mmCIF file of C-alpha atoms and ligand atoms in Angstrom:
data_model
loop_
_atom_site.group_PDB
_atom_site.id
_atom_site.type_symbol
_atom_site.label_atom_id
_atom_site.label_comp_id
_atom_site.label_asym_id
_atom_site.label_seq_id
_atom_site.Cartn_x
_atom_site.Cartn_y
_atom_site.Cartn_z
ATOM 1 C CA UNK A 140 116.396 89.443 109.259
ATOM 2 C CA UNK A 141 113.923 87.429 107.717
ATOM 3 C CA UNK A 142 114.354 86.432 103.464
ATOM 4 C CA UNK A 143 111.388 87.007 101.323
ATOM 5 C CA UNK A 144 111.495 85.753 98.019
ATOM 6 C CA UNK A 145 109.908 87.362 94.780
ATOM 7 C CA UNK A 146 109.192 85.487 91.918
ATOM 8 C CA UNK A 147 109.963 86.881 88.380
ATOM 9 C CA UNK A 148 108.827 87.371 85.324
ATOM 10 C CA UNK A 149 110.440 87.020 82.116
ATOM 11 C CA UNK A 150 111.169 89.196 79.192
ATOM 12 C CA UNK A 151 112.188 88.573 75.574
ATOM 13 C CA UNK A 152 115.157 91.101 74.608
ATOM 14 C CA UNK A 153 116.422 92.849 71.957
ATOM 15 C CA UNK A 154 119.158 90.002 70.942
ATOM 16 C CA UNK A 155 116.300 87.277 71.399
ATOM 17 C CA UNK A 156 117.451 85.872 75.087
ATOM 18 C CA UNK A 157 115.374 86.210 78.219
ATOM 19 C CA UNK A 158 115.833 88.443 81.153
ATOM 20 C CA UNK A 159 114.214 87.444 84.631
ATOM 21 C CA UNK A 160 112.763 90.464 85.886
ATOM 22 C CA UNK A 161 111.015 91.901 88.849
ATOM 23 C CA UNK A 162 109.641 95.546 89.209
ATOM 24 C CA UNK A 163 111.871 97.613 91.415
ATOM 25 C CA UNK A 164 108.953 98.833 93.488
ATOM 26 C CA UNK A 165 108.494 95.226 95.221
ATOM 27 C CA UNK A 166 112.041 95.105 96.356
ATOM 28 C CA UNK A 167 111.897 98.597 97.606
ATOM 29 C CA UNK A 168 109.085 97.808 99.712
ATOM 30 C CA UNK A 169 110.028 94.540 101.242
ATOM 31 C CA UNK A 170 113.432 96.179 102.193
ATOM 32 C CA UNK A 171 111.897 99.151 103.336
ATOM 33 C CA UNK A 172 109.781 96.705 105.791
ATOM 34 C CA UNK A 173 113.272 95.142 106.921
ATOM 35 C CA UNK A 174 113.349 92.511 105.394
ATOM 36 C CA UNK A 175 115.942 90.963 102.892
ATOM 37 C CA UNK A 176 114.399 90.401 99.013
ATOM 38 C CA UNK A 177 115.446 87.662 97.274
ATOM 39 C CA UNK A 178 114.336 87.407 93.291
ATOM 40 C CA UNK A 179 113.668 83.953 92.322
ATOM 41 C CA UNK A 180 113.647 82.839 88.469
ATOM 42 C CA UNK A 181 111.381 80.284 87.039
ATOM 43 C CA UNK A 182 112.729 76.435 87.147
ATOM 44 C CA UNK A 183 111.440 73.445 85.844
ATOM 45 C CA UNK A 184 112.819 70.932 88.316
ATOM 46 C CA UNK A 185 110.380 70.573 90.911
ATOM 47 C CA UNK A 186 113.171 69.634 93.738
ATOM 48 C CA UNK A 187 114.753 73.028 92.883
ATOM 49 C CA UNK A 188 111.694 74.780 93.188
ATOM 50 C CA UNK A 189 111.082 72.982 96.712
ATOM 51 C CA UNK A 190 115.070 74.152 97.266
ATOM 52 C CA UNK A 191 114.079 77.762 97.131
ATOM 53 C CA UNK A 192 111.904 77.283 100.415
ATOM 54 C CA UNK A 193 114.832 75.973 102.550
ATOM 55 C CA UNK A 194 115.831 79.537 102.827
ATOM 56 C CA UNK A 195 112.952 81.368 102.475
ATOM 57 C CA UNK A 196 110.981 82.954 105.344
ATOM 58 C CA UNK A 197 108.451 84.585 103.173
ATOM 59 C CA UNK A 198 107.091 84.938 99.432
ATOM 60 C CA UNK A 199 105.777 87.946 97.703
ATOM 61 C CA UNK A 200 104.110 87.074 93.771
ATOM 62 C CA UNK A 201 104.170 90.253 91.947
ATOM 63 C CA UNK A 202 101.907 91.404 89.147
ATOM 64 C CA UNK A 203 102.429 90.229 85.306
ATOM 65 C CA UNK A 204 101.005 88.322 82.959
ATOM 66 C CA UNK A 205 97.613 86.239 82.621
ATOM 67 C CA UNK A 206 97.988 82.619 84.524
ATOM 68 C CA UNK A 207 97.182 80.019 81.749
ATOM 69 C CA UNK A 208 93.237 78.810 82.212
ATOM 70 C CA UNK A 209 94.003 75.839 81.577
ATOM 71 C CA UNK A 210 94.912 75.555 85.425
ATOM 72 C CA UNK A 211 91.706 76.209 85.883
ATOM 73 C CA UNK A 212 89.796 74.221 83.404
ATOM 74 C CA UNK A 213 89.026 76.539 81.145
ATOM 75 C CA UNK A 214 89.602 77.234 77.757
ATOM 76 C CA UNK A 215 91.109 80.826 76.625
ATOM 77 C CA UNK A 216 88.736 83.202 75.487
ATOM 78 C CA UNK A 217 89.496 86.028 72.868
ATOM 79 C CA UNK A 218 90.476 88.746 75.224
ATOM 80 C CA UNK A 219 93.057 86.165 77.270
ATOM 81 C CA UNK A 220 96.358 88.245 77.265
ATOM 82 C CA UNK A 221 99.912 87.166 77.587
ATOM 83 C CA UNK A 222 100.936 83.752 78.863
ATOM 84 C CA UNK A 223 103.847 82.655 80.108
ATOM 85 C CA UNK A 224 104.297 78.935 80.805
ATOM 86 C CA UNK A 225 107.195 78.574 82.691
ATOM 87 C CA UNK A 226 106.570 81.129 85.317
ATOM 88 C CA UNK A 227 102.862 79.573 85.725
ATOM 89 C CA UNK A 228 104.259 76.531 86.176
ATOM 90 C CA UNK A 229 107.254 77.088 88.729
ATOM 91 C CA UNK A 230 105.407 79.927 90.690
ATOM 92 C CA UNK A 231 102.340 77.226 90.887
ATOM 93 C CA UNK A 232 104.472 74.365 92.489
ATOM 94 C CA UNK A 233 106.263 77.132 94.718
ATOM 95 C CA UNK A 234 103.085 78.693 96.033
ATOM 96 C CA UNK A 235 101.796 75.426 96.505
ATOM 97 C CA UNK A 236 104.527 74.250 99.017
ATOM 98 C CA UNK A 237 104.619 77.346 100.581
ATOM 99 C CA UNK A 238 101.202 77.261 101.310
ATOM 100 C CA UNK A 239 101.624 73.506 103.000
ATOM 101 C CA UNK A 240 104.435 74.580 104.834
ATOM 102 C CA UNK A 241 102.976 77.934 106.485
ATOM 103 C CA UNK A 242 105.668 79.939 104.507
ATOM 104 C CA UNK A 243 103.764 83.798 104.691
ATOM 105 C CA UNK A 244 102.638 85.143 101.560
ATOM 106 C CA UNK A 245 101.604 88.278 99.814
ATOM 107 C CA UNK A 246 100.024 88.215 96.065
ATOM 108 C CA UNK A 247 99.643 91.086 94.382
ATOM 109 C CA UNK A 248 97.611 91.705 91.130
ATOM 110 C CA UNK A 249 98.643 88.652 89.368
ATOM 111 C CA UNK A 250 99.882 87.212 92.489
ATOM 112 C CA UNK A 251 96.525 87.483 94.124
ATOM 113 C CA UNK A 252 95.320 85.109 90.739
ATOM 114 C CA UNK A 253 98.222 82.788 91.325
ATOM 115 C CA UNK A 254 97.430 82.579 94.556
ATOM 116 C CA UNK A 255 93.821 81.542 94.083
ATOM 117 C CA UNK A 256 94.506 79.022 91.244
ATOM 118 C CA UNK A 257 97.221 77.375 93.402
ATOM 119 C CA UNK A 258 94.562 76.927 96.100
ATOM 120 C CA UNK A 259 92.230 75.463 93.678
ATOM 121 C CA UNK A 260 89.717 78.445 92.820
ATOM 122 C CA UNK A 261 89.134 80.151 89.127
ATOM 123 C CA UNK A 262 89.181 83.819 87.952
ATOM 124 C CA UNK A 263 87.857 85.723 85.159
ATOM 125 C CA UNK A 264 89.967 85.566 82.263
ATOM 126 C CA UNK A 265 88.276 89.149 81.212
ATOM 127 C CA UNK A 266 86.020 91.279 83.375
ATOM 128 C CA UNK A 267 84.739 93.344 80.738
ATOM 129 C CA UNK A 268 83.459 90.180 78.781
ATOM 130 C CA UNK A 269 82.566 88.005 81.209
ATOM 131 C CA UNK A 270 81.311 90.091 84.522
ATOM 132 C CA UNK A 271 80.478 93.224 82.599
ATOM 133 C CA UNK A 272 82.372 95.303 84.993
ATOM 134 C CA UNK A 273 80.924 98.864 85.549
ATOM 135 C CA UNK A 274 84.410 100.300 86.956
ATOM 136 C CA UNK A 275 87.539 100.971 85.251
ATOM 137 C CA UNK A 276 90.386 98.714 86.372
ATOM 138 C CA UNK A 277 92.438 99.341 83.911
ATOM 139 C CA UNK A 278 93.101 102.616 85.234
ATOM 140 C CA UNK A 279 95.180 105.578 83.043
ATOM 141 C CA UNK A 280 96.077 107.827 85.787
ATOM 142 C CA UNK A 281 99.550 107.417 87.152
ATOM 143 C CA UNK A 282 100.594 104.019 89.195
ATOM 144 C CA UNK A 283 100.774 105.418 92.608
ATOM 145 C CA UNK A 284 97.175 107.049 92.242
ATOM 146 C CA UNK A 285 94.180 105.322 93.474
ATOM 147 C CA UNK A 286 91.115 105.387 91.368
ATOM 148 C CA UNK A 287 88.622 103.550 92.785
ATOM 149 C CA UNK A 288 86.994 102.269 96.194
ATOM 150 C CA UNK A 289 87.043 98.873 97.948
ATOM 151 C CA UNK A 290 85.137 97.709 100.902
ATOM 152 C CA UNK A 291 86.884 94.823 103.444
ATOM 153 C CA UNK A 292 85.079 92.367 105.513
ATOM 154 C CA UNK A 293 85.225 93.696 109.068
ATOM 155 C CA UNK A 294 85.561 90.211 109.468
ATOM 156 C CA UNK A 295 88.846 89.390 107.881
ATOM 157 C CA UNK A 296 92.749 89.493 108.818
ATOM 158 C CA UNK A 297 93.059 92.517 106.039
ATOM 159 C CA UNK A 298 90.740 94.469 107.891
ATOM 160 C CA UNK A 299 92.653 93.434 111.088
ATOM 161 C CA UNK A 300 95.861 94.840 109.636
ATOM 162 C CA UNK A 301 94.346 97.981 107.690
ATOM 163 C CA UNK A 302 92.209 99.078 110.094
ATOM 164 C CA UNK A 303 89.835 100.795 107.509
ATOM 165 C CA UNK A 304 86.777 99.623 106.040
ATOM 166 C CA UNK A 305 86.760 101.469 102.705
ATOM 167 C CA UNK A 306 89.794 101.927 100.979
ATOM 168 C CA UNK A 307 90.487 103.871 97.903
ATOM 169 C CA UNK A 308 93.044 101.318 95.839
ATOM 170 C CA UNK A 309 94.941 101.446 92.282
ATOM 171 C CA UNK A 310 93.810 99.311 89.579
ATOM 172 C CA UNK A 311 95.671 97.582 86.766
ATOM 173 C CA UNK A 312 93.907 94.151 86.112
ATOM 174 C CA UNK A 313 91.164 92.667 83.223
ATOM 175 C CA UNK A 314 90.891 89.569 85.290
ATOM 176 C CA UNK A 315 90.166 88.772 88.819
ATOM 177 C CA UNK A 316 89.354 86.167 91.180
ATOM 178 C CA UNK A 317 85.876 84.012 90.417
ATOM 179 C CA UNK A 318 85.579 81.302 92.580
ATOM 180 C CA UNK A 319 87.832 81.246 95.851
ATOM 181 C CA UNK A 320 90.430 78.404 96.504
ATOM 182 C CA UNK A 321 90.148 75.912 98.941
ATOM 183 C CA UNK A 322 90.282 77.555 102.269
ATOM 184 C CA UNK A 323 90.131 80.991 101.138
ATOM 185 C CA UNK A 324 87.812 84.214 101.696
ATOM 186 C CA UNK A 325 86.819 86.853 99.858
ATOM 187 C CA UNK A 326 88.534 89.896 102.434
ATOM 188 C CA UNK A 327 87.377 92.679 99.466
ATOM 189 C CA UNK A 328 85.307 94.038 96.953
ATOM 190 C CA UNK A 329 84.824 97.128 94.681
ATOM 191 C CA UNK A 330 81.334 98.732 94.133
ATOM 192 C CA UNK A 331 80.919 96.850 90.850
ATOM 193 C CA UNK A 332 81.321 93.382 92.661
ATOM 194 C CA UNK A 333 84.959 92.309 91.405
ATOM 195 C CA UNK A 334 87.015 90.734 94.040
ATOM 196 C CA UNK A 335 90.288 93.209 95.168
ATOM 197 C CA UNK A 336 91.201 90.599 98.135
ATOM 198 C CA UNK A 337 91.045 86.976 99.206
ATOM 199 C CA UNK A 338 93.107 85.617 102.233
ATOM 200 C CA UNK A 339 93.231 82.003 103.470
ATOM 201 C CA UNK A 340 91.215 81.125 106.548
ATOM 202 C CA UNK A 341 93.667 78.590 108.341
ATOM 203 C CA UNK A 342 97.259 79.820 107.177
ATOM 204 C CA UNK A 343 98.912 82.347 109.163
ATOM 205 C CA UNK A 344 99.395 84.503 106.571
ATOM 206 C CA UNK A 345 98.216 84.044 103.114
ATOM 207 C CA UNK A 346 96.583 87.093 102.052
ATOM 208 C CA UNK A 347 96.224 88.471 97.901
ATOM 209 C CA UNK A 348 95.566 91.541 97.122
ATOM 210 C CA UNK A 349 94.449 92.759 93.036
ATOM 211 C CA UNK A 350 95.651 96.480 93.591
ATOM 212 C CA UNK A 351 99.157 97.381 93.686
ATOM 213 C CA UNK A 352 99.917 97.920 96.802
ATOM 214 C CA UNK A 353 103.860 98.401 96.158
ATOM 215 C CA UNK A 354 103.061 101.348 94.422
ATOM 216 C CA UNK A 355 101.022 102.987 97.308
ATOM 217 C CA UNK A 356 102.845 102.459 100.324
ATOM 218 C CA UNK A 357 105.066 105.485 100.113
ATOM 219 C CA UNK A 358 102.513 108.085 99.752
ATOM 220 C CA UNK A 359 100.030 106.083 101.650
ATOM 221 C CA UNK A 360 101.220 104.632 104.864
ATOM 222 C CA UNK A 361 98.414 102.862 105.467
ATOM 223 C CA UNK A 362 99.460 100.358 103.221
ATOM 224 C CA UNK A 363 102.980 99.781 104.409
ATOM 225 C CA UNK A 364 100.948 97.970 107.328
ATOM 226 C CA UNK A 365 100.633 95.143 104.632
ATOM 227 C CA UNK A 366 104.700 94.666 104.177
ATOM 228 C CA UNK A 367 105.351 95.123 107.702
ATOM 229 C CA UNK A 368 102.591 92.569 108.558
ATOM 230 C CA UNK A 369 104.649 90.132 106.249
ATOM 231 C CA UNK A 370 108.008 90.835 107.509
ATOM 232 C CA UNK A 371 106.548 90.128 110.902
ATOM 233 C CA UNK A 372 105.099 87.031 109.909
ATOM 234 C CA UNK A 373 108.054 85.782 107.937
ATOM 235 C CA UNK A 374 110.051 86.462 111.236
ATOM 236 C CA UNK A 375 107.890 84.240 113.304
ATOM 237 C CA UNK A 376 108.303 81.772 110.761
ATOM 238 C CA UNK A 377 112.110 82.173 110.477
ATOM 239 C CA UNK A 378 112.280 80.970 113.877
ATOM 240 C CA UNK A 379 110.239 77.945 113.147
ATOM 241 C CA UNK A 380 112.559 76.890 110.029
ATOM 242 C CA UNK A 381 115.798 77.609 111.785
ATOM 243 C CA UNK A 382 114.647 75.005 115.033
ATOM 244 C CA UNK A 383 113.522 72.880 112.121
ATOM 245 C CA UNK A 384 117.094 73.131 110.318
ATOM 246 C CA UNK A 385 118.568 72.572 113.796
ATOM 247 C CA UNK A 386 116.450 69.431 114.639
ATOM 248 C CA UNK A 387 117.417 68.179 110.874
ATOM 249 C CA UNK A 388 121.026 68.651 112.083
ATOM 250 C CA UNK A 389 121.031 67.255 115.227
ATOM 251 C CA UNK A 390 119.313 64.145 113.998
ATOM 252 C CA UNK A 391 121.711 63.358 111.162
ATOM 253 C CA UNK A 392 124.586 63.969 113.634
ATOM 254 C CA UNK A 393 122.887 61.452 116.259
ATOM 255 C CA UNK A 394 122.202 58.810 113.394
ATOM 256 C CA UNK A 395 126.339 59.589 112.285
ATOM 257 C CA UNK A 396 127.668 58.741 115.515
ATOM 258 C CA UNK A 397 125.088 55.168 115.826
ATOM 259 C CA UNK A 398 126.453 54.489 112.335
ATOM 260 C CA UNK A 399 130.181 54.250 113.065
HETATM 261 MN MN1 MN B 107 90.225 96.699 90.239
#
């Protein structure tokens, strides 16, 4: 079974300590699709962040607080939300390494934004202030309830997976992708022009969606296809990862024999 990592957010407890956590909806979505979900705390040491990739076959970047705009060379606006420097640093390093190594990546909400910044793209820090977006993207309806429409690019991988040009999705964001990162294409937009999905042109599976698909798949089976494809891609990647590990063990054994 492929192993899929989920990056954690941080939360201050009433004791003044920090908890690392992931919403259960992500864990259930990944497990139901047939992978082993593993929670990944933020780490400072880049070597340890790289170490995650020695056992991961896929990566989910969940929702959370805003990415520090310094990472896309902007000063913070008044309406910027909470920022988590440790999470930014660790998640960006991990995502860049995952992109470089061809590890399947699914970004959700903050995750699409993080994925885009990791690829060198930029964000709207606040849709209402900077884009005058006309649609309500911070819905007050239940999390599982789709409130606005998105239109998929029919030439996108996302369309190939979901098979429907127009979808209704939920919406809990005040930021969005502004300029897609290097090698990324816009895969879906809302009617007001807000970018709702991006995907890598060259990477086998690096997709970001602005909506919370982990809250939709149980009531709308169409969305389960996204997790199913992530797991299928993770299985393919696992074969390559195992072969690499085996080759490394063999060459280590060979060099031990030579030195004897
Ligand atoms: Mn939206």
